[in-house]
């Protein structure tokens, strides 16, 4: 195992509270963050991966009302559901917190005060949309209408999901209340706090310029907003559910019935969740977030879908940098495009597509983890189809990895009694294999380190293919007829390959890797292999008994595709 060379902080965009997330949410943030966290832990680094449910804002109130629950109870239940299904998918958070936590409330109120002290928050009289029929001001997401930029007819008051433009609700055309559908709306005055992002325009650009490890997609979105010019942004809302607006520890006069805007408090929950973790475990949170406590030595990575990038490259940095306090800022921001569903969009509100809980009802988690990694929407939006999913699983997992593991272990069980055989010495074929494995293992390591998800999967598959090619040429079933020692060398080498595959595949398919490791009597979780391939392929010594696991991956049949297409729609 490598020495403890680094402390690595990983956060993934907070999943919103309104229901279990779909595969698009998973592939765009939580899964790649988990793959990277598992890889870096295996490399011997100290990793802290925190996430949380994003619980404030309009959709939470609406979803709770629809469910016939008070919003606190609704969020409590949904947090538990998201935690449980995430764990079932193998997401290895060190902490999965809640943005409604007391820790986040204190931090959010703290940031608002120091930002105001630094001249970056001011009170303004706003003209906001008021619903006469609903007897209330309508915050951004309570209003929908036609986007003034692209013409999308279901744009929200804060952002258009079609063109990703940040919007002001009074700019929407043909607006209506999400609460009641009423178009009986008017503009009235109300007071709100504004974060003066315009004052930090140049500083934020310089900050983005200083981040060479932002992905191309993240950089392009950040510069788009900077080039268009930052706008001052309201950070309070006329809502009951949220973090109260305070000043000097007491309710702010005139703001007693207002709360902080969800997009102000949600990113702060990355720090809040770390405090929750520290309070629960007795650990030190400041060493991860405060540069005056050693956090300057931390490498911080964020994972998110492209629709979250603007808030993380503009608004949250304004909060952090504008505070004037020694907070750690992100080093690497990996952004993902959208995974679409059968030619349309996944939709949480409309339950369109495969959601994480439903996915696990039909197949084990590693099937989904592999497919989503191998088809990650990095360069552009991608589309999920059952045919592509089936082909990927059958070709890669069943025919290549599963076939290799099952084939060699069953052969050894039949011909050597389920014990790693002794005898013989590696020959030219093994020497060539060592070189091939070394080159491919270096490529796998490089792609994991670079957070290139598709290339991770391609390199892993290439490594698995080498084992199948070796068996085809070495042919132990032929060698054993005339040279038992030669067959023993082949079998021993191949079983060590099985062990190697379990270790390097663990970040992507951890459940299968653990099954293989346990069958071979290997330790779990595994350390990442060294570059000494000769040593790595002789770790499992002669005389060790093993068990042959059941078939690792069942092939997906046309009848399965037909049944799932019927159940989930599309195709």
Coordinates of C-alpha atoms in Angstrom, one line a residue:
X1 CA 0.0 0.0 0.0
X2 CA 1.2 3.5 -0.8
X3 CA 2.1 5.8 2.1
X4 CA -0.5 8.3 3.4
X5 CA 0.5 10.9 0.9
X6 CA -2.5 13.1 0.7
X7 CA -5.8 14.1 2.4
X8 CA -8.5 14.2 -0.2
X9 CA -11.9 15.9 0.4
X10 CA -14.7 14.8 -2.0
X11 CA -18.2 16.3 -2.3
X12 CA -20.9 15.5 -4.8
X13 CA -23.9 17.8 -5.5
X14 CA -26.5 17.4 -2.9
X15 CA -29.5 15.4 -4.1
X16 CA -32.7 17.2 -3.6
X17 CA -35.1 15.9 -1.0
X18 CA -38.1 15.3 -3.2
X19 CA -37.9 11.6 -3.7
X20 CA -35.4 8.9 -4.6
X21 CA -33.1 10.0 -7.4
X22 CA -33.0 8.7 -10.9
X23 CA -30.0 7.2 -12.8
X24 CA -29.2 10.6 -14.3
X25 CA -28.7 12.1 -10.9
X26 CA -26.6 9.1 -9.9
X27 CA -24.3 9.2 -12.9
X28 CA -23.8 13.0 -12.8
X29 CA -22.5 13.3 -9.2
X30 CA -22.7 10.6 -6.6
X31 CA -21.4 7.6 -8.5
X32 CA -18.3 9.2 -10.0
X33 CA -17.5 10.7 -6.6
X34 CA -17.8 7.3 -5.0
X35 CA -15.6 5.6 -7.7
X36 CA -12.9 8.2 -7.1
X37 CA -13.2 8.0 -3.3
X38 CA -12.8 4.2 -3.4
X39 CA -9.8 4.5 -5.8
X40 CA -8.0 7.0 -3.6
X41 CA -8.7 5.0 -0.4
X42 CA -7.2 2.0 -2.1
X43 CA -4.1 4.1 -3.0
X44 CA -3.6 4.7 0.7
X45 CA -4.8 8.3 0.9
X46 CA -6.9 9.7 3.6
X47 CA -10.3 10.4 2.0
X48 CA -13.3 12.2 3.4
X49 CA -16.4 11.9 1.1
X50 CA -19.4 13.9 2.4
X51 CA -22.8 14.4 0.8
X52 CA -26.2 15.4 2.1
X53 CA -29.9 15.9 1.2
X54 CA -30.7 19.4 0.0
X55 CA -33.9 20.0 2.0
X56 CA -35.0 23.6 1.8
X57 CA -36.9 25.5 -0.9
X58 CA -40.2 25.4 -2.7
X59 CA -40.2 21.9 -4.1
X60 CA -39.9 20.4 -0.6
X61 CA -43.0 22.3 0.6
X62 CA -44.9 21.3 -2.5
X63 CA -43.9 17.6 -2.3
X64 CA -44.8 17.5 1.4
X65 CA -48.2 19.1 0.8
X66 CA -48.8 16.6 -2.0
X67 CA -47.9 13.7 0.3
X68 CA -50.2 15.1 3.1
X69 CA -47.3 15.6 5.5
X70 CA -45.7 18.5 7.3
X71 CA -42.5 19.4 5.6
X72 CA -40.2 18.4 8.5
X73 CA -41.6 14.8 8.7
X74 CA -41.5 14.5 4.9
X75 CA -37.9 15.5 4.7
X76 CA -37.0 13.2 7.6
X77 CA -38.5 10.2 5.7
X78 CA -37.0 11.1 2.4
X79 CA -33.6 11.6 3.8
X80 CA -33.7 8.1 5.3
X81 CA -34.9 6.7 2.0
X82 CA -32.2 8.4 0.0
X83 CA -29.5 7.3 2.5
X84 CA -30.7 3.7 2.4
X85 CA -30.9 3.4 -1.4
X86 CA -27.5 5.1 -1.8
X87 CA -25.9 2.6 0.6
X88 CA -27.6 -0.2 -1.4
X89 CA -25.9 1.2 -4.5
X90 CA -22.5 1.0 -2.7
X91 CA -22.1 4.8 -2.2
X92 CA -19.3 5.0 0.4
X93 CA -20.1 8.3 1.9
X94 CA -18.2 9.0 5.1
X95 CA -21.2 11.1 6.1
X96 CA -24.6 11.7 4.5
X97 CA -26.0 14.8 6.2
X98 CA -28.9 17.1 6.0
X99 CA -29.0 20.8 4.9
X100 CA -31.6 21.3 7.6
X101 CA -29.1 20.5 10.3
X102 CA -28.3 22.9 13.1
X103 CA -24.7 23.0 11.9
X104 CA -25.7 24.3 8.5
X105 CA -28.1 26.8 10.0
X106 CA -25.3 28.3 12.2
X107 CA -22.9 28.4 9.3
X108 CA -25.4 30.0 6.9
X109 CA -26.3 32.7 9.4
X110 CA -22.6 33.2 10.1
X111 CA -21.7 33.7 6.4
X112 CA -24.6 36.1 5.9
X113 CA -23.3 38.3 8.7
X114 CA -19.6 38.4 7.7
X115 CA -20.6 39.0 4.1
X116 CA -22.7 41.9 5.2
X117 CA -19.9 43.2 7.4
X118 CA -17.7 43.1 4.3
X119 CA -20.2 45.2 2.3
X120 CA -21.3 42.3 0.1
X121 CA -24.9 42.0 1.3
X122 CA -27.5 44.7 1.3
X123 CA -31.3 45.1 1.8
X124 CA -33.3 45.9 -1.3
X125 CA -36.9 46.5 -2.0
X126 CA -37.9 43.9 -4.5
X127 CA -40.8 43.7 -6.8
X128 CA -41.9 40.1 -6.7
X129 CA -44.8 38.1 -8.0
X130 CA -47.7 37.8 -5.6
X131 CA -50.5 35.3 -6.2
X132 CA -53.8 36.9 -5.3
X133 CA -55.6 33.5 -5.2
X134 CA -52.9 31.9 -3.1
X135 CA -52.6 34.9 -0.7
X136 CA -48.8 34.8 -0.8
X137 CA -45.6 35.9 -2.6
X138 CA -44.4 33.2 -5.0
X139 CA -40.7 32.4 -4.7
X140 CA -38.8 31.5 -7.9
X141 CA -39.8 27.9 -8.1
X142 CA -43.5 28.5 -7.3
X143 CA -43.7 30.3 -10.7
X144 CA -43.4 28.7 -14.1
X145 CA -43.8 30.2 -17.5
X146 CA -42.2 30.6 -20.9
X147 CA -38.5 31.2 -20.9
X148 CA -37.7 34.7 -22.4
X149 CA -34.5 33.3 -23.9
X150 CA -35.3 30.0 -25.6
X151 CA -39.1 29.9 -25.5
X152 CA -39.3 26.7 -23.3
X153 CA -42.8 26.7 -21.9
X154 CA -42.1 25.1 -18.5
X155 CA -39.2 27.3 -17.3
X156 CA -38.9 27.8 -13.6
X157 CA -38.7 31.2 -12.0
X158 CA -35.0 30.8 -11.1
X159 CA -33.6 28.7 -14.0
X160 CA -34.6 27.3 -17.4
X161 CA -34.0 23.5 -17.5
X162 CA -33.9 23.7 -21.3
X163 CA -31.2 26.3 -21.9
X164 CA -29.8 26.4 -18.3
X165 CA -30.2 30.2 -18.2
X166 CA -30.5 31.8 -14.8
X167 CA -33.7 33.7 -14.7
X168 CA -35.7 36.3 -12.8
X169 CA -39.3 35.2 -12.3
X170 CA -40.7 38.6 -13.4
X171 CA -39.1 38.1 -16.8
X172 CA -41.1 34.9 -17.5
X173 CA -43.7 35.1 -20.2
X174 CA -47.3 33.9 -19.4
X175 CA -46.4 33.1 -15.8
X176 CA -48.6 31.0 -13.5
X177 CA -48.6 29.7 -9.9
X178 CA -47.2 26.2 -9.4
X179 CA -49.3 26.1 -6.2
X180 CA -52.7 26.5 -7.7
X181 CA -52.2 27.1 -11.5
X182 CA -53.7 30.6 -11.1
X183 CA -52.6 33.3 -13.5
X184 CA -54.1 35.9 -11.3
X185 CA -50.7 37.3 -10.4
X186 CA -49.4 40.8 -9.7
X187 CA -46.1 42.4 -8.8
X188 CA -45.8 43.7 -5.2
X189 CA -43.0 45.2 -3.2
X190 CA -41.1 43.2 -0.5
X191 CA -37.7 43.5 1.2
X192 CA -34.9 41.0 0.6
X193 CA -31.2 40.5 1.1
X194 CA -29.0 40.6 -1.9
X195 CA -25.5 39.1 -2.4
X196 CA -23.5 41.7 -4.3
X197 CA -21.8 39.3 -6.7
X198 CA -21.0 42.2 -9.1
X199 CA -18.4 43.5 -6.6
X200 CA -16.4 40.2 -7.0
X201 CA -16.7 39.8 -10.7
X202 CA -12.9 40.3 -11.3
X203 CA -11.9 38.2 -8.3
X204 CA -14.1 35.3 -9.3
X205 CA -12.7 35.3 -12.8
X206 CA -9.1 35.3 -11.5
X207 CA -10.1 32.5 -9.2
X208 CA -11.5 30.4 -12.1
X209 CA -8.4 31.2 -14.1
X210 CA -6.3 29.7 -11.2
X211 CA -8.1 26.4 -11.4
X212 CA -6.4 24.2 -14.1
X213 CA -8.1 21.1 -12.8
X214 CA -11.6 22.1 -13.6
X215 CA -13.1 20.0 -16.3
X216 CA -13.6 21.6 -19.7
X217 CA -17.4 21.6 -19.3
X218 CA -17.1 23.3 -15.9
X219 CA -14.7 26.0 -17.2
X220 CA -16.9 26.7 -20.2
X221 CA -20.0 27.2 -18.1
X222 CA -18.1 29.4 -15.6
X223 CA -16.7 31.6 -18.3
X224 CA -20.1 31.9 -20.0
X225 CA -21.6 33.4 -16.8
X226 CA -18.6 35.6 -16.2
X227 CA -18.6 36.8 -19.8
X228 CA -22.3 37.7 -19.6
X229 CA -21.5 39.6 -16.4
X230 CA -22.4 38.6 -12.9
X231 CA -25.6 39.8 -11.3
X232 CA -26.4 40.6 -7.7
X233 CA -28.6 37.7 -6.4
X234 CA -31.4 37.6 -3.8
X235 CA -30.5 35.3 -1.0
X236 CA -33.7 35.4 1.0
X237 CA -37.3 34.2 0.2
X238 CA -40.8 34.6 1.4
X239 CA -41.1 31.0 2.8
X240 CA -41.7 29.3 6.1
X241 CA -39.4 26.3 5.5
X242 CA -35.7 27.1 5.6
X243 CA -33.0 28.7 7.7
X244 CA -34.3 31.8 9.6
X245 CA -32.8 35.1 8.7
X246 CA -30.9 36.5 11.7
X247 CA -28.5 39.2 12.7
X248 CA -26.4 39.1 15.8
X249 CA -28.1 35.9 16.9
X250 CA -31.7 37.4 16.8
X251 CA -34.4 37.5 14.1
X252 CA -33.6 40.2 11.6
X253 CA -36.3 43.0 11.9
X254 CA -38.6 42.8 8.9
X255 CA -37.4 39.3 7.9
X256 CA -39.3 37.3 10.6
X257 CA -41.3 35.5 7.9
X258 CA -38.5 34.9 5.5
X259 CA -35.7 32.3 5.2
X260 CA -32.5 32.1 3.3
X261 CA -32.6 31.0 -0.3
X262 CA -32.0 27.3 -0.8
X263 CA -29.1 28.0 -3.2
X264 CA -27.4 30.2 -0.6
X265 CA -27.5 27.5 2.2
X266 CA -27.1 24.3 0.1
X267 CA -23.4 24.6 -0.9
X268 CA -22.6 25.7 2.7
X269 CA -23.9 22.3 3.7
X270 CA -20.7 20.7 2.4
X271 CA -19.0 22.4 5.4
X272 CA -22.1 21.7 7.5
X273 CA -22.1 18.0 6.7
X274 CA -18.4 17.8 7.7
X275 CA -19.3 19.4 11.0
X276 CA -22.1 16.9 11.4
X277 CA -19.6 14.1 10.8
X278 CA -17.1 15.6 13.2
X279 CA -19.7 16.0 15.9
X280 CA -20.8 12.4 15.5
X281 CA -17.3 10.9 15.4
X282 CA -15.2 13.2 17.5
X283 CA -13.1 14.1 14.5
X284 CA -11.7 17.5 13.6
X285 CA -13.6 19.3 10.8
X286 CA -11.5 22.4 10.6
X287 CA -8.5 20.6 9.3
X288 CA -10.5 19.8 6.2
X289 CA -12.0 23.3 5.6
X290 CA -9.9 26.0 7.3
X291 CA -6.5 26.8 5.8
X292 CA -5.4 28.2 9.2
X293 CA -5.9 24.7 10.5
X294 CA -4.0 22.8 7.8
X295 CA -6.7 22.6 5.0
X296 CA -4.3 24.2 2.6
X297 CA -2.8 20.7 2.3
X298 CA -6.1 19.1 1.4
X299 CA -7.0 18.3 -2.2
X300 CA -10.7 19.2 -2.7
X301 CA -12.8 17.7 -5.5
X302 CA -16.4 18.4 -6.4
X303 CA -18.6 16.3 -8.7
X304 CA -21.8 17.6 -10.2
X305 CA -24.1 17.8 -13.2
X306 CA -23.8 20.8 -15.6
X307 CA -26.9 22.5 -14.2
X308 CA -25.2 23.0 -10.9
X309 CA -21.9 24.4 -12.2
X310 CA -23.0 28.1 -12.2
X311 CA -23.7 28.1 -8.5
X312 CA -20.5 26.3 -7.7
X313 CA -18.2 28.5 -9.8
X314 CA -19.8 31.8 -9.1
X315 CA -22.3 32.1 -6.1
X316 CA -20.6 29.7 -3.7
X317 CA -17.1 31.1 -4.4
X318 CA -18.5 34.6 -3.8
X319 CA -19.7 33.4 -0.4
X320 CA -16.4 31.7 0.5
X321 CA -14.0 34.3 -0.9
X322 CA -16.2 37.2 0.1
X323 CA -16.2 36.2 3.7
X324 CA -12.5 37.1 4.0
X325 CA -12.0 34.1 6.1
X326 CA -9.5 31.3 5.5
X327 CA -11.8 28.7 3.9
X328 CA -10.6 25.9 1.6
X329 CA -11.9 26.3 -2.0
X330 CA -12.3 23.5 -4.6
X331 CA -9.2 22.4 -6.6
X332 CA -10.9 20.0 -9.1
X333 CA -14.5 20.4 -10.3
X334 CA -15.7 17.5 -12.5
X335 CA -18.9 18.4 -14.3
X336 CA -21.1 16.0 -16.3
X337 CA -23.6 16.4 -19.1
X338 CA -27.1 14.9 -18.9
X339 CA -28.1 11.3 -19.2
X340 CA -31.3 11.3 -21.1
X341 CA -34.1 8.7 -21.0
X342 CA -35.1 6.9 -24.2
X343 CA -35.0 10.1 -26.3
X344 CA -36.5 12.3 -23.6
X345 CA -35.4 13.6 -20.2
X346 CA -35.5 11.8 -16.8
X347 CA -37.9 13.6 -14.5
X348 CA -38.2 13.3 -10.8
X349 CA -41.5 15.2 -10.6
X350 CA -43.0 13.1 -13.4
X351 CA -41.3 9.8 -12.4
X352 CA -40.1 9.3 -15.9
X353 CA -37.2 6.9 -16.3
X354 CA -35.5 4.4 -14.0
X355 CA -35.0 5.5 -10.4
X356 CA -32.4 4.1 -8.0
X357 CA -34.9 2.0 -6.0
X358 CA -36.5 0.5 -9.1
X359 CA -33.2 -0.2 -10.6
X360 CA -32.2 -2.4 -7.7
X361 CA -35.5 -4.3 -7.9
X362 CA -34.5 -5.7 -11.3
X363 CA -30.7 -6.1 -11.1
X364 CA -27.9 -5.9 -8.6
X365 CA -26.1 -2.6 -8.2
X366 CA -22.8 -3.5 -10.0
X367 CA -24.7 -3.9 -13.3
X368 CA -25.8 -0.2 -13.1
X369 CA -22.5 1.0 -11.7
X370 CA -20.6 -0.5 -14.6
X371 CA -23.0 0.7 -17.3
X372 CA -23.2 4.2 -16.0
X373 CA -19.4 4.4 -15.7
X374 CA -18.7 3.0 -19.1
X375 CA -21.3 5.3 -20.7
X376 CA -20.7 8.4 -18.5
X377 CA -22.0 11.6 -20.1
X378 CA -18.7 13.4 -20.0
X379 CA -18.2 14.8 -23.5
X380 CA -21.9 15.3 -24.3
X381 CA -25.4 14.4 -23.3
X382 CA -26.0 10.6 -23.7
X383 CA -29.2 8.6 -23.9
X384 CA -30.0 5.5 -21.9
X385 CA -31.6 2.7 -24.0
X386 CA -32.3 -0.8 -22.8
X387 CA -30.6 -2.3 -25.9
X388 CA -27.4 -0.4 -25.2
X389 CA -27.6 -1.3 -21.5
X390 CA -28.1 -5.0 -22.4
X391 CA -25.2 -5.1 -24.9
X392 CA -22.8 -3.4 -22.4
X393 CA -23.6 -5.8 -19.6
X394 CA -23.5 -8.9 -21.7
X395 CA -20.4 -8.0 -23.6
X396 CA -18.3 -6.6 -20.7
X397 CA -19.4 -8.2 -17.5
X398 CA -20.8 -11.5 -18.5
X399 CA -18.6 -12.5 -21.5
X400 CA -15.3 -10.9 -20.4
X401 CA -14.9 -10.6 -16.7
X402 CA -17.5 -13.2 -15.5
X403 CA -16.5 -15.7 -18.1
X404 CA -12.8 -15.5 -17.2
X405 CA -13.4 -15.8 -13.4
X406 CA -15.9 -18.7 -13.7
X407 CA -13.8 -20.5 -16.3
X408 CA -10.5 -20.7 -14.5
X409 CA -11.9 -21.3 -11.0
X410 CA -14.1 -24.2 -12.2
X411 CA -11.2 -25.7 -14.1
X412 CA -9.0 -25.5 -11.0
X413 CA -11.7 -27.0 -8.9
X414 CA -12.2 -29.9 -11.3
X415 CA -8.5 -30.7 -12.0
X416 CA -6.7 -29.4 -8.8
X417 CA -9.3 -29.9 -6.1
X418 CA -10.0 -26.3 -5.6
X419 CA -6.5 -25.5 -4.3
X420 CA -4.0 -23.2 -6.0
X421 CA -1.6 -25.7 -7.6
X422 CA 2.2 -25.9 -7.0
X423 CA 4.8 -26.8 -9.6
X424 CA 6.5 -25.4 -12.7
X425 CA 8.0 -22.0 -13.4
X426 CA 6.7 -19.1 -15.5
X427 CA 7.7 -19.3 -19.1
X428 CA 7.8 -16.9 -22.1
X429 CA 4.1 -16.7 -22.3
X430 CA 3.9 -15.4 -18.7
X431 CA 6.8 -13.0 -19.3
X432 CA 4.8 -11.5 -22.2
X433 CA 1.7 -11.4 -20.0
X434 CA 3.6 -9.5 -17.3
X435 CA 4.6 -6.8 -19.7
X436 CA 1.0 -6.5 -21.2
X437 CA -0.5 -6.4 -17.7
X438 CA 2.0 -3.8 -16.5
X439 CA 1.2 -1.5 -19.4
X440 CA -2.6 -1.8 -19.0
X441 CA -2.4 -1.5 -15.3
X442 CA -0.5 1.8 -15.6
X443 CA -3.2 3.0 -18.0
X444 CA -6.0 2.0 -15.6
X445 CA -4.3 3.9 -12.8
X446 CA -3.7 6.9 -14.9
X447 CA -7.4 7.1 -16.0
X448 CA -8.7 6.7 -12.5
X449 CA -6.4 9.4 -11.3
X450 CA -7.5 11.7 -14.1
X451 CA -11.2 11.0 -13.3
X452 CA -11.9 10.0 -16.9
X453 CA -14.9 7.7 -16.3
X454 CA -15.4 6.2 -19.7
X455 CA -11.6 5.7 -20.2
X456 CA -11.6 4.1 -16.7
X457 CA -14.0 1.5 -17.9
X458 CA -12.3 1.0 -21.3
X459 CA -9.0 0.4 -19.6
X460 CA -10.5 -2.0 -17.1
X461 CA -12.2 -4.0 -19.8
X462 CA -8.9 -4.1 -21.7
X463 CA -7.2 -5.5 -18.6
X464 CA -9.9 -8.2 -18.3
X465 CA -9.5 -9.1 -22.0
X466 CA -5.8 -9.8 -21.5
X467 CA -6.8 -12.7 -19.1
X468 CA -9.1 -14.3 -21.6
X469 CA -6.5 -14.0 -24.3
X470 CA -3.9 -15.5 -22.1
X471 CA -6.1 -18.5 -21.3
X472 CA -7.0 -19.0 -25.0
X473 CA -3.3 -19.2 -25.9
X474 CA -2.0 -21.0 -22.8
X475 CA -4.9 -23.6 -22.9
X476 CA -4.5 -25.3 -19.5
X477 CA -7.1 -27.8 -20.5
X478 CA -4.7 -29.0 -23.2
X479 CA -1.5 -28.7 -21.2
X480 CA -2.7 -30.8 -18.4
X481 CA -3.0 -33.8 -20.6
X482 CA 0.8 -33.9 -21.1
X483 CA 2.4 -31.5 -18.6
X484 CA 0.8 -31.1 -15.2
X485 CA 3.4 -28.6 -14.0
X486 CA 2.8 -26.4 -17.1
X487 CA -0.9 -26.5 -16.4
X488 CA -0.2 -25.6 -12.8
X489 CA 1.7 -22.5 -13.8
X490 CA -1.1 -21.3 -16.1
X491 CA -3.8 -21.9 -13.5
X492 CA -1.8 -20.3 -10.7
X493 CA -1.1 -17.2 -13.0
X494 CA -4.8 -17.0 -14.0
X495 CA -6.1 -17.2 -10.4
X496 CA -3.7 -14.4 -9.5
X497 CA -5.2 -12.4 -12.4
X498 CA -8.6 -13.0 -10.9
X499 CA -7.3 -11.5 -7.6
X500 CA -5.8 -8.6 -9.4
X501 CA -9.0 -7.9 -11.3
X502 CA -11.0 -7.9 -8.0
X503 CA -8.6 -5.3 -6.6
X504 CA -8.5 -2.9 -9.6
X505 CA -12.3 -3.2 -10.4
X506 CA -13.4 -2.5 -6.8
X507 CA -13.9 1.2 -7.3
X508 CA -16.5 0.5 -10.0
X509 CA -18.0 -2.8 -9.1
X510 CA -17.3 -3.2 -5.4
X511 CA -19.9 -5.9 -4.6
X512 CA -18.6 -8.3 -7.3
X513 CA -15.0 -7.5 -6.3
X514 CA -15.7 -8.3 -2.7
X515 CA -17.4 -11.6 -3.7
X516 CA -14.3 -12.6 -5.7
X517 CA -11.9 -11.5 -3.0
X518 CA -13.8 -13.5 -0.4
X519 CA -13.8 -16.6 -2.7
X520 CA -10.1 -16.3 -3.0
X521 CA -9.4 -15.7 0.7
X522 CA -8.1 -12.2 0.0
X523 CA -8.5 -9.2 2.4
X524 CA -11.2 -6.6 1.9
X525 CA -11.2 -3.7 1.1
X526 CA -8.2 -4.2 -1.1
X527 CA -5.1 -2.1 -1.6
X528 CA -4.3 -0.8 -5.1
X529 CA -1.7 -3.0 -6.8
X530 CA 1.9 -1.9 -7.1
X531 CA 3.6 -1.6 -10.5
X532 CA 5.6 -4.8 -9.7
X533 CA 3.3 -7.0 -11.8
X534 CA 5.5 -10.1 -11.3
X535 CA 5.0 -9.8 -7.5
X536 CA 1.3 -9.0 -7.9
X537 CA 0.7 -12.1 -10.0
X538 CA 2.3 -14.4 -7.4
X539 CA 0.5 -13.0 -4.3
X540 CA -1.9 -15.9 -4.0
X541 CA 0.5 -18.8 -3.2
X542 CA 0.3 -22.5 -3.9
X543 CA -1.8 -24.5 -1.5
X544 CA -4.4 -21.9 -0.8
X545 CA -7.9 -23.3 -1.0
X546 CA -10.7 -21.2 -2.6
X547 CA -14.3 -21.5 -3.5
X548 CA -15.9 -20.9 -6.8
X549 CA -18.6 -18.2 -6.6
X550 CA -21.9 -18.6 -8.4
X551 CA -22.2 -17.1 -11.9
X552 CA -21.2 -13.5 -11.3
X553 CA -23.3 -11.9 -14.1
X554 CA -26.5 -13.3 -15.5
X555 CA -26.9 -12.3 -19.2
X556 CA -29.8 -10.0 -20.0
X557 CA -32.3 -11.6 -22.4
X558 CA -34.6 -10.0 -25.0
X559 CA -37.5 -11.0 -22.8
X560 CA -36.0 -8.9 -20.0
X561 CA -35.7 -5.9 -22.2
X562 CA -39.3 -6.3 -23.3
X563 CA -40.6 -6.6 -19.7
X564 CA -38.6 -3.6 -18.5
X565 CA -39.6 -1.5 -21.5
X566 CA -43.2 -2.2 -20.7
X567 CA -42.7 -1.4 -17.0
X568 CA -40.7 1.8 -17.3
X569 CA -41.9 3.1 -20.7
X570 CA -39.8 4.1 -23.7
X571 CA -38.2 1.9 -26.3

